[in-house]
mmCIF file of C-alpha atoms and ligand atoms in Angstrom:
data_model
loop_
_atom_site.group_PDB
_atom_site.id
_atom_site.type_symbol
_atom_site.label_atom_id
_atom_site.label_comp_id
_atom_site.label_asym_id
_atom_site.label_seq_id
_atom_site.Cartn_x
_atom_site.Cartn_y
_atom_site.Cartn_z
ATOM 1 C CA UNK A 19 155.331 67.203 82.290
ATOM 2 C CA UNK A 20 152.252 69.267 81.614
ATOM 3 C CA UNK A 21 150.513 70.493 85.309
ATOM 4 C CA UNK A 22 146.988 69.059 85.682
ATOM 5 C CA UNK A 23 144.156 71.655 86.443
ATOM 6 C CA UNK A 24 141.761 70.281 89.263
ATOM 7 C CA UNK A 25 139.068 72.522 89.086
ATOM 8 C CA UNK A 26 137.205 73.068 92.599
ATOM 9 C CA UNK A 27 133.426 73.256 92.578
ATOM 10 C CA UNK A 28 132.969 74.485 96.398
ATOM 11 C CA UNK A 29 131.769 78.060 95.354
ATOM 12 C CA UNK A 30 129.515 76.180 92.767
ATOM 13 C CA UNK A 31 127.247 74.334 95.739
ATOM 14 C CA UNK A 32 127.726 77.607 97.985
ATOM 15 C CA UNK A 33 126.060 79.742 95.150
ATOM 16 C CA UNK A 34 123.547 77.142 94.683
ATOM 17 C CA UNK A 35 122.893 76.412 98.346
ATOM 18 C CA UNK A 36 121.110 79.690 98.825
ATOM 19 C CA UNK A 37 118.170 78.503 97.065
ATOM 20 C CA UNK A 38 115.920 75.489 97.017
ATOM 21 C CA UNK A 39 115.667 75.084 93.254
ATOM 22 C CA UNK A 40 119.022 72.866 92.607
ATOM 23 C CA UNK A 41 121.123 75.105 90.719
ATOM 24 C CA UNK A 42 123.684 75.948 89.755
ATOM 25 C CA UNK A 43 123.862 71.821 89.279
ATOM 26 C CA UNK A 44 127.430 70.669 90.972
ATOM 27 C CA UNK A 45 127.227 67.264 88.308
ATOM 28 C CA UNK A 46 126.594 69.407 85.403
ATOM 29 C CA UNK A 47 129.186 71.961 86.137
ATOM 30 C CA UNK A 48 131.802 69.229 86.743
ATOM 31 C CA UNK A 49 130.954 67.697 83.240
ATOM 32 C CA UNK A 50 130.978 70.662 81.217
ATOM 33 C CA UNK A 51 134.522 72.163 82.861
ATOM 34 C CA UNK A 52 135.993 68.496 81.872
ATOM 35 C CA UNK A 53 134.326 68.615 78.427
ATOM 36 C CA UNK A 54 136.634 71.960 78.335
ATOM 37 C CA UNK A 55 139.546 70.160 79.292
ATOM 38 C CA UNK A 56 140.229 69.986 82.523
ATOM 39 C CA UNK A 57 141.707 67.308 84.230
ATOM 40 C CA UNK A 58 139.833 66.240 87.320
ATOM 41 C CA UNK A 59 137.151 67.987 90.034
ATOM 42 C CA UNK A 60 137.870 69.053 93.690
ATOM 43 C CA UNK A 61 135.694 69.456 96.075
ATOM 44 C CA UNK A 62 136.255 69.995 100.121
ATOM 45 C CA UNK A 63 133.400 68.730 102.215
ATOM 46 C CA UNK A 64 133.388 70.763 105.060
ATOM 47 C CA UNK A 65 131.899 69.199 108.574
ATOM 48 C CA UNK A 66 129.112 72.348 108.178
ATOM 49 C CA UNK A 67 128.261 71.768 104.986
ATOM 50 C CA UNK A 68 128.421 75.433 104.143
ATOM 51 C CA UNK A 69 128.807 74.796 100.147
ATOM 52 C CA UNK A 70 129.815 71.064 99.540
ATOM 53 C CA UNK A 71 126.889 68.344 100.781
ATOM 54 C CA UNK A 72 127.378 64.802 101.652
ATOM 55 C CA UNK A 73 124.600 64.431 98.722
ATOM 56 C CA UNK A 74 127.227 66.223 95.865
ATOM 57 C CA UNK A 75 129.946 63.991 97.309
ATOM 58 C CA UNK A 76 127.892 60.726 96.061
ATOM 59 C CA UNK A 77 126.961 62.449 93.115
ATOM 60 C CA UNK A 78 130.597 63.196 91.713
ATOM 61 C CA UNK A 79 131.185 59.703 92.715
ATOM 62 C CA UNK A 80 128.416 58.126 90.805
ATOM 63 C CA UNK A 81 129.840 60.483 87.666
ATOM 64 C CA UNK A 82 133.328 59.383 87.843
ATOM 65 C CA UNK A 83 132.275 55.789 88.348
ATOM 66 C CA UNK A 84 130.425 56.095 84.755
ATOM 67 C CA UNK A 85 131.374 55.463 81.351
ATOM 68 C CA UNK A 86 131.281 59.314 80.017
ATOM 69 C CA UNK A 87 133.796 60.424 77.673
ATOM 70 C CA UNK A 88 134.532 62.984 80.291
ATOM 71 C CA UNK A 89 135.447 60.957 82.276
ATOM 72 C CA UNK A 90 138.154 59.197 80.809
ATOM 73 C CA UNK A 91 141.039 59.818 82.312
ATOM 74 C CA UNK A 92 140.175 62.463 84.835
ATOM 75 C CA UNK A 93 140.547 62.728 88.587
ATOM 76 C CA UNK A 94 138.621 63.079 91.926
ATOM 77 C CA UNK A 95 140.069 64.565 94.539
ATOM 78 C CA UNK A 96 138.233 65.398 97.902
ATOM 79 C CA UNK A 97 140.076 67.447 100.632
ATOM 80 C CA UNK A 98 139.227 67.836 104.202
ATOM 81 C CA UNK A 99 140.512 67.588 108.081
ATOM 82 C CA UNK A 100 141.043 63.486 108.320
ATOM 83 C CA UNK A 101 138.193 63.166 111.172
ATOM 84 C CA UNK A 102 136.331 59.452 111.496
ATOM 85 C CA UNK A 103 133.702 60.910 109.912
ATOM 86 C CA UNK A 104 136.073 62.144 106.632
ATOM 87 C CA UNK A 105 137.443 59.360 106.790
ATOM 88 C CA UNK A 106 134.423 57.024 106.571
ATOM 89 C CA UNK A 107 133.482 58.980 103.633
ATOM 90 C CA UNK A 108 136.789 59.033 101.651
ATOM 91 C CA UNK A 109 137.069 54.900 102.796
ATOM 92 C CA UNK A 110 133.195 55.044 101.330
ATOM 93 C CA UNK A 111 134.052 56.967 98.049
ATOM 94 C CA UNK A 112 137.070 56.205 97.197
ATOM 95 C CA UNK A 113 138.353 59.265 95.162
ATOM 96 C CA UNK A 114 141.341 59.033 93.295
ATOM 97 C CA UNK A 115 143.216 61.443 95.649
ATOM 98 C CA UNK A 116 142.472 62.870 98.917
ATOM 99 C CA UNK A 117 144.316 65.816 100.459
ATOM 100 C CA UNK A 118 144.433 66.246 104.108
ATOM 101 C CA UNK A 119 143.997 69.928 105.739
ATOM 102 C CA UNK A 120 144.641 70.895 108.856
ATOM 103 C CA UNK A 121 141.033 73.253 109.355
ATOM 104 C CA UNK A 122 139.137 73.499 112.371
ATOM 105 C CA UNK A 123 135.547 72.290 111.780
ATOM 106 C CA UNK A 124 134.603 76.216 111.407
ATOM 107 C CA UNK A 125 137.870 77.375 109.696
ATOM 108 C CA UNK A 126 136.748 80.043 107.576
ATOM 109 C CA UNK A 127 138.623 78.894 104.435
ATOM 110 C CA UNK A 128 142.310 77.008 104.375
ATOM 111 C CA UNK A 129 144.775 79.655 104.972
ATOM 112 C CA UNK A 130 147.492 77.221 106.456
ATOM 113 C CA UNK A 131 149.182 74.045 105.650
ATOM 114 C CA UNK A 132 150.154 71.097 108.450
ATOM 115 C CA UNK A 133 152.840 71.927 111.075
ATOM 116 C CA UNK A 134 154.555 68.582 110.792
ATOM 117 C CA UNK A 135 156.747 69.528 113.978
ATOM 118 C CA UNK A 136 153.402 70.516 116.447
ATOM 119 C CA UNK A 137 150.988 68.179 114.645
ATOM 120 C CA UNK A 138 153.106 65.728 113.444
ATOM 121 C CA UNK A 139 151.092 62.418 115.156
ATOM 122 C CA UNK A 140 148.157 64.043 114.545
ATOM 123 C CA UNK A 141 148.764 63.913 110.459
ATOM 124 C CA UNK A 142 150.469 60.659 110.550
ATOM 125 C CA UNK A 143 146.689 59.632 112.262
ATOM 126 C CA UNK A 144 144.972 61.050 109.735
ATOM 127 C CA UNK A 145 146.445 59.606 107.193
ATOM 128 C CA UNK A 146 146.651 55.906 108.250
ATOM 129 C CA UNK A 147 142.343 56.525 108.742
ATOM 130 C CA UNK A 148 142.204 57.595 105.397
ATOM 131 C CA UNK A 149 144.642 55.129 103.818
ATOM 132 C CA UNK A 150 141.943 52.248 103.438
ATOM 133 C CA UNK A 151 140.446 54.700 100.284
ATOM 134 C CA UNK A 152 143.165 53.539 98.307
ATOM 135 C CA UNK A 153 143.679 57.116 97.088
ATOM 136 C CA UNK A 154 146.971 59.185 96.680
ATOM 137 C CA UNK A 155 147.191 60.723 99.811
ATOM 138 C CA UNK A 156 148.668 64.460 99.550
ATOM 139 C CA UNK A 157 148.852 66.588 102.782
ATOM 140 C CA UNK A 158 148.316 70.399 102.575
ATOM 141 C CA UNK A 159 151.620 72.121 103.449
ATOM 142 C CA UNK A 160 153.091 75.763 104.126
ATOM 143 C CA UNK A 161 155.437 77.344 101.427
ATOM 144 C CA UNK A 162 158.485 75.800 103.656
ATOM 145 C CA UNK A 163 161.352 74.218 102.125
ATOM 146 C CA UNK A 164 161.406 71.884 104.970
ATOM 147 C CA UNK A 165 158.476 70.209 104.382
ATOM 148 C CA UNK A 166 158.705 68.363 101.552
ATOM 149 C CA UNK A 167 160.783 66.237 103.464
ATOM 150 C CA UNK A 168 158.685 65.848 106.339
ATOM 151 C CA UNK A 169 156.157 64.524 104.293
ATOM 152 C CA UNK A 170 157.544 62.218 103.009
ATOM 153 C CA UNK A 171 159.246 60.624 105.726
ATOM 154 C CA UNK A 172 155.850 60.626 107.452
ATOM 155 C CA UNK A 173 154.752 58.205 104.271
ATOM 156 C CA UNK A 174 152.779 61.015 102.234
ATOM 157 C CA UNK A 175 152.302 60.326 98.271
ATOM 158 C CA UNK A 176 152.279 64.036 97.603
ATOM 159 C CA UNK A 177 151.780 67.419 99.154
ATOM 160 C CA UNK A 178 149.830 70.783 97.873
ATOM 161 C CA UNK A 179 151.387 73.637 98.690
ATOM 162 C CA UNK A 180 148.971 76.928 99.718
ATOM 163 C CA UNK A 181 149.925 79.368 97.998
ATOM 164 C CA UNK A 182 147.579 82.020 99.342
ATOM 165 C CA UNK A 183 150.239 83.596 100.847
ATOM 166 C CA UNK A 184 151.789 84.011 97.463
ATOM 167 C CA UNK A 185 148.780 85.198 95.959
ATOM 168 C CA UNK A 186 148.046 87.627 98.661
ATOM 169 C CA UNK A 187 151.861 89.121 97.828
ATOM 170 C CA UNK A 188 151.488 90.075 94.395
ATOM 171 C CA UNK A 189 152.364 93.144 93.703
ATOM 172 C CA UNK A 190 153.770 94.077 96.599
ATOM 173 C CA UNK A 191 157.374 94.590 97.480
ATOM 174 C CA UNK A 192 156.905 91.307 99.612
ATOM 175 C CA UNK A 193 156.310 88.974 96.711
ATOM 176 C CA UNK A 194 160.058 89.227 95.546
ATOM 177 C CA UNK A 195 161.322 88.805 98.463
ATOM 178 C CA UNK A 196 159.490 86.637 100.360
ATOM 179 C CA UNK A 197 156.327 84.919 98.622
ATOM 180 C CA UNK A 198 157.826 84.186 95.527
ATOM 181 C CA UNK A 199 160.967 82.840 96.295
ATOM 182 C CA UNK A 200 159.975 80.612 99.705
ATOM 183 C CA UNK A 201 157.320 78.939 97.232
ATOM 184 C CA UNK A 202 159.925 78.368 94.205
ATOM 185 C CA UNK A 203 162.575 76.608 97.575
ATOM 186 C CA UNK A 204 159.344 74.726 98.531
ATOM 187 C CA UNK A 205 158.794 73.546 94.586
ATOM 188 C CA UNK A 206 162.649 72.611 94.541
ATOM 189 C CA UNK A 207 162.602 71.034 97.869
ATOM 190 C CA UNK A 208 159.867 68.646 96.200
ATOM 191 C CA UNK A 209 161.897 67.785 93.389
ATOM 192 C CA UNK A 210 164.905 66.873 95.514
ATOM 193 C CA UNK A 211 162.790 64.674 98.440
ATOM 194 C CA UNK A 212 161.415 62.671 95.734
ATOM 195 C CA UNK A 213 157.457 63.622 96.289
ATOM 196 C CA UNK A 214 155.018 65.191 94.328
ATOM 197 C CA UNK A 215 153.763 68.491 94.538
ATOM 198 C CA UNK A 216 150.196 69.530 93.854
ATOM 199 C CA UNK A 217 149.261 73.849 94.585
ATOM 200 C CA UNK A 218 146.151 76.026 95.402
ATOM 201 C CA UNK A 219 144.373 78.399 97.087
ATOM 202 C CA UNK A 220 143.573 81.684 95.659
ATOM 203 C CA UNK A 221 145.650 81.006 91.788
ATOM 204 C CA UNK A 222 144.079 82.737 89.648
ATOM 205 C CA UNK A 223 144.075 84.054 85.734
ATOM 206 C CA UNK A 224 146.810 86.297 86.299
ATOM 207 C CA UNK A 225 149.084 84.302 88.957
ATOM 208 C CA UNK A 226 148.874 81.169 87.472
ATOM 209 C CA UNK A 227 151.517 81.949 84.895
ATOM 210 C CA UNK A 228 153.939 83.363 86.885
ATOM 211 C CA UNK A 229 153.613 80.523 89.678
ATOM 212 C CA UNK A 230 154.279 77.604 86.817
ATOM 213 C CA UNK A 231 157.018 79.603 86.361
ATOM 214 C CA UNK A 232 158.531 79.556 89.544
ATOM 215 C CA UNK A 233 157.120 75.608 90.371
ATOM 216 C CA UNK A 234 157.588 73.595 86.802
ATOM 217 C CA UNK A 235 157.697 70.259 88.559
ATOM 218 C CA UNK A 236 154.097 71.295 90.180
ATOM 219 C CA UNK A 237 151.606 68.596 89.017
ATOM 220 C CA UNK A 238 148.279 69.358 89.691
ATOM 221 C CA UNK A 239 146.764 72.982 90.413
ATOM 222 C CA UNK A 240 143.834 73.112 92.264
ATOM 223 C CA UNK A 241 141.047 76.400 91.875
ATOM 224 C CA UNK A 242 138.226 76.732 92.661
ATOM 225 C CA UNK A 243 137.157 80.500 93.990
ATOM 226 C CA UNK A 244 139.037 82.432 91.178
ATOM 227 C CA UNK A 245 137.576 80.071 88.415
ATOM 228 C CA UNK A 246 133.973 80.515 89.493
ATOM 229 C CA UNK A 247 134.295 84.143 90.228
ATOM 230 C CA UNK A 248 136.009 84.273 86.413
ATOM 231 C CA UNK A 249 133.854 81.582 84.460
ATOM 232 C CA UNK A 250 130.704 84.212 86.001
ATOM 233 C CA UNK A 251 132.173 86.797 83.816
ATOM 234 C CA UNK A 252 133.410 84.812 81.157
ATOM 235 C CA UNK A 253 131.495 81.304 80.849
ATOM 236 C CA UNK A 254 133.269 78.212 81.943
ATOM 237 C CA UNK A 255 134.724 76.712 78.828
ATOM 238 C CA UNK A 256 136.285 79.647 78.365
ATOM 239 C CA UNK A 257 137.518 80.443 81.161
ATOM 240 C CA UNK A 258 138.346 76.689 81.279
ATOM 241 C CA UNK A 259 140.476 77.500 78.124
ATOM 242 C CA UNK A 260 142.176 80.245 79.540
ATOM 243 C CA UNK A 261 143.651 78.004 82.308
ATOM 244 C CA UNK A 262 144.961 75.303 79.996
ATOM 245 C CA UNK A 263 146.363 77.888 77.510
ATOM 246 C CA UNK A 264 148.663 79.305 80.754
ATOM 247 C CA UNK A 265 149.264 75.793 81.685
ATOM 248 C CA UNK A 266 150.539 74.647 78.003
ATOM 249 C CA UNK A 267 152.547 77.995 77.941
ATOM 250 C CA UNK A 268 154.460 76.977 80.905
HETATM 251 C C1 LIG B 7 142.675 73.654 100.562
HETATM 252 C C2 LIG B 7 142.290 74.912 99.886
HETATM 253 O O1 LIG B 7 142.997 75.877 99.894
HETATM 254 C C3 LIG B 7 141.012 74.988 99.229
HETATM 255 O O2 LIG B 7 140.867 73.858 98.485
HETATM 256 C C4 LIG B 7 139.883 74.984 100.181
HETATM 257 O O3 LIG B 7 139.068 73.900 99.866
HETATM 258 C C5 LIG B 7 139.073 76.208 100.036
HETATM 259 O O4 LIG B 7 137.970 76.014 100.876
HETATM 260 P P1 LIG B 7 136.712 76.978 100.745
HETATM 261 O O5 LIG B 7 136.210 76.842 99.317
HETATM 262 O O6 LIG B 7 135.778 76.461 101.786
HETATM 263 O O7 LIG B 7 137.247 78.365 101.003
HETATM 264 N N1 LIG B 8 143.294 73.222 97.127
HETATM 265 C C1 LIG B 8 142.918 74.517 96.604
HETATM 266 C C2 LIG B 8 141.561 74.435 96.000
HETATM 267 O O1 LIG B 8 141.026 73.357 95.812
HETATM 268 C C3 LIG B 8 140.864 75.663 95.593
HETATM 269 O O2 LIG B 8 141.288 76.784 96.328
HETATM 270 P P1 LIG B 8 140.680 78.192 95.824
HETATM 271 O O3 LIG B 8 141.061 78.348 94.372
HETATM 272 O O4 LIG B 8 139.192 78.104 96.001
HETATM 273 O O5 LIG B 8 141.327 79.207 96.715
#
């Protein structure tokens, strides 16, 4: 099984929200990184509008719903709090996955997955609004080994587990003790419940390796700050490449 990069275009739309001239182009950017290889495009929608617009969400849709060789095969995935208004779009869309966050509308990034046990209903809400998209539904969770479980009980199709904890960790004495090994118990948990496990937040060029490593039955790795910041340096397809040569190593 070979882990899926989703590559996510929110710092693509922030850079090119700060001027009235269109670019950086969200649709062009999404074709060239899949013309490199990737697998799919995530975006995350926020209810501010701070990088992603309603506008790029019908956009992406309108380029997955085409017949471009890109295209073939590759996935949309939009992520976001399950509010009416989320869900209306996802239910309008239709993406091929959605994953469900817990942010406040002005969260400053997603630096937490759901707490089944405090906001348990609230999830289980969310995701019968959302449910009419047709999508895969995955639900953003903690690097907890009792998760897994929870989410699937509660009738999840997959989780992604944040592993911004883990990348905040490395190279510290924390990340062997702590970060690395609750996210590997978390990746094994998976396995044994029986649900899929998607990962992101803050993987990176040099994490990503390691984190395949530790999570082998991980199926889909979404980035989207890292890539940008890298892809500035380096250009996307090859920064596009460097991703897929860590994934293939794995
Ligand atoms: C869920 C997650 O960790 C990221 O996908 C999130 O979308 C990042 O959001 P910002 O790009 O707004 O920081
Ligand atoms: N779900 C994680 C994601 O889409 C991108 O997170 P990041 O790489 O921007 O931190």
């Amino acid at each position: 099984m070979t882990t899926k990069l989703s590559v996510n275009l929110n710092k693509v739309a922030l850079l090119r929200n700060q001027r009235d001239n269109g670019y950086p182009c969200v649709v062009t950017t999404a074709r060239r990184v899949l013309r490199a290889g990737a697998h799919g495009i995530t975006i995350h929608p926020r209810p501010d509008q701070r990088h992603i617009r309603l506008g790029d969400v019908d956009d992406l849709a309108a380029l997955f719903a085409s017949d471009l060789p890109e295209i073939i095969g590759a996935e949309f995935n939009i992520e976001g709090y399950p509010s009416e208004d989320f869900a209306a779009l996802v239910n309008r869309v239709r993406p091929h996955q959605v994953t469900l966050v817990p942010d406040a509308p002005g969260a400053r990034t997603s630096e937490e997955g759901w707490d089944f046990d405090s906001r348990g209903e609230e999830l289980a809400h969310g995701l019968a609004l959302v449910r009419p998209s047709g999508a895969r539904i995955a639900a953003f969770i903690n690097p907890d080994p009792a998760a897994p479980s929870k989410a699937r009980r509660l009738g999840l199709d997959r989780v992604e587990v944040y592993t911004g904890l883990y990348a905040m960790a490395w190279g510290t004495p924390a990340f062997d003790t702590t970060a690395a090994p609750h996210l590997a118990a978390t990746a094994a948990a998976a396995e044994a419940a029986g649900i899929g496990m998607n990962a992101g937040h803050d993987l990176n060029l040099v994490n990503l390796g390691d984190f395949l490593h530790r999570a082998p039955n991980c199926l889909e790795v979404s980035i989207g700050h890292a890539i940008t910041a890298e892809a500035l340096d380096l250009g996307w397809d090859e920064t596009v490449r460097r991703y897929l040569d860590i994934i293939n190593a794995a």
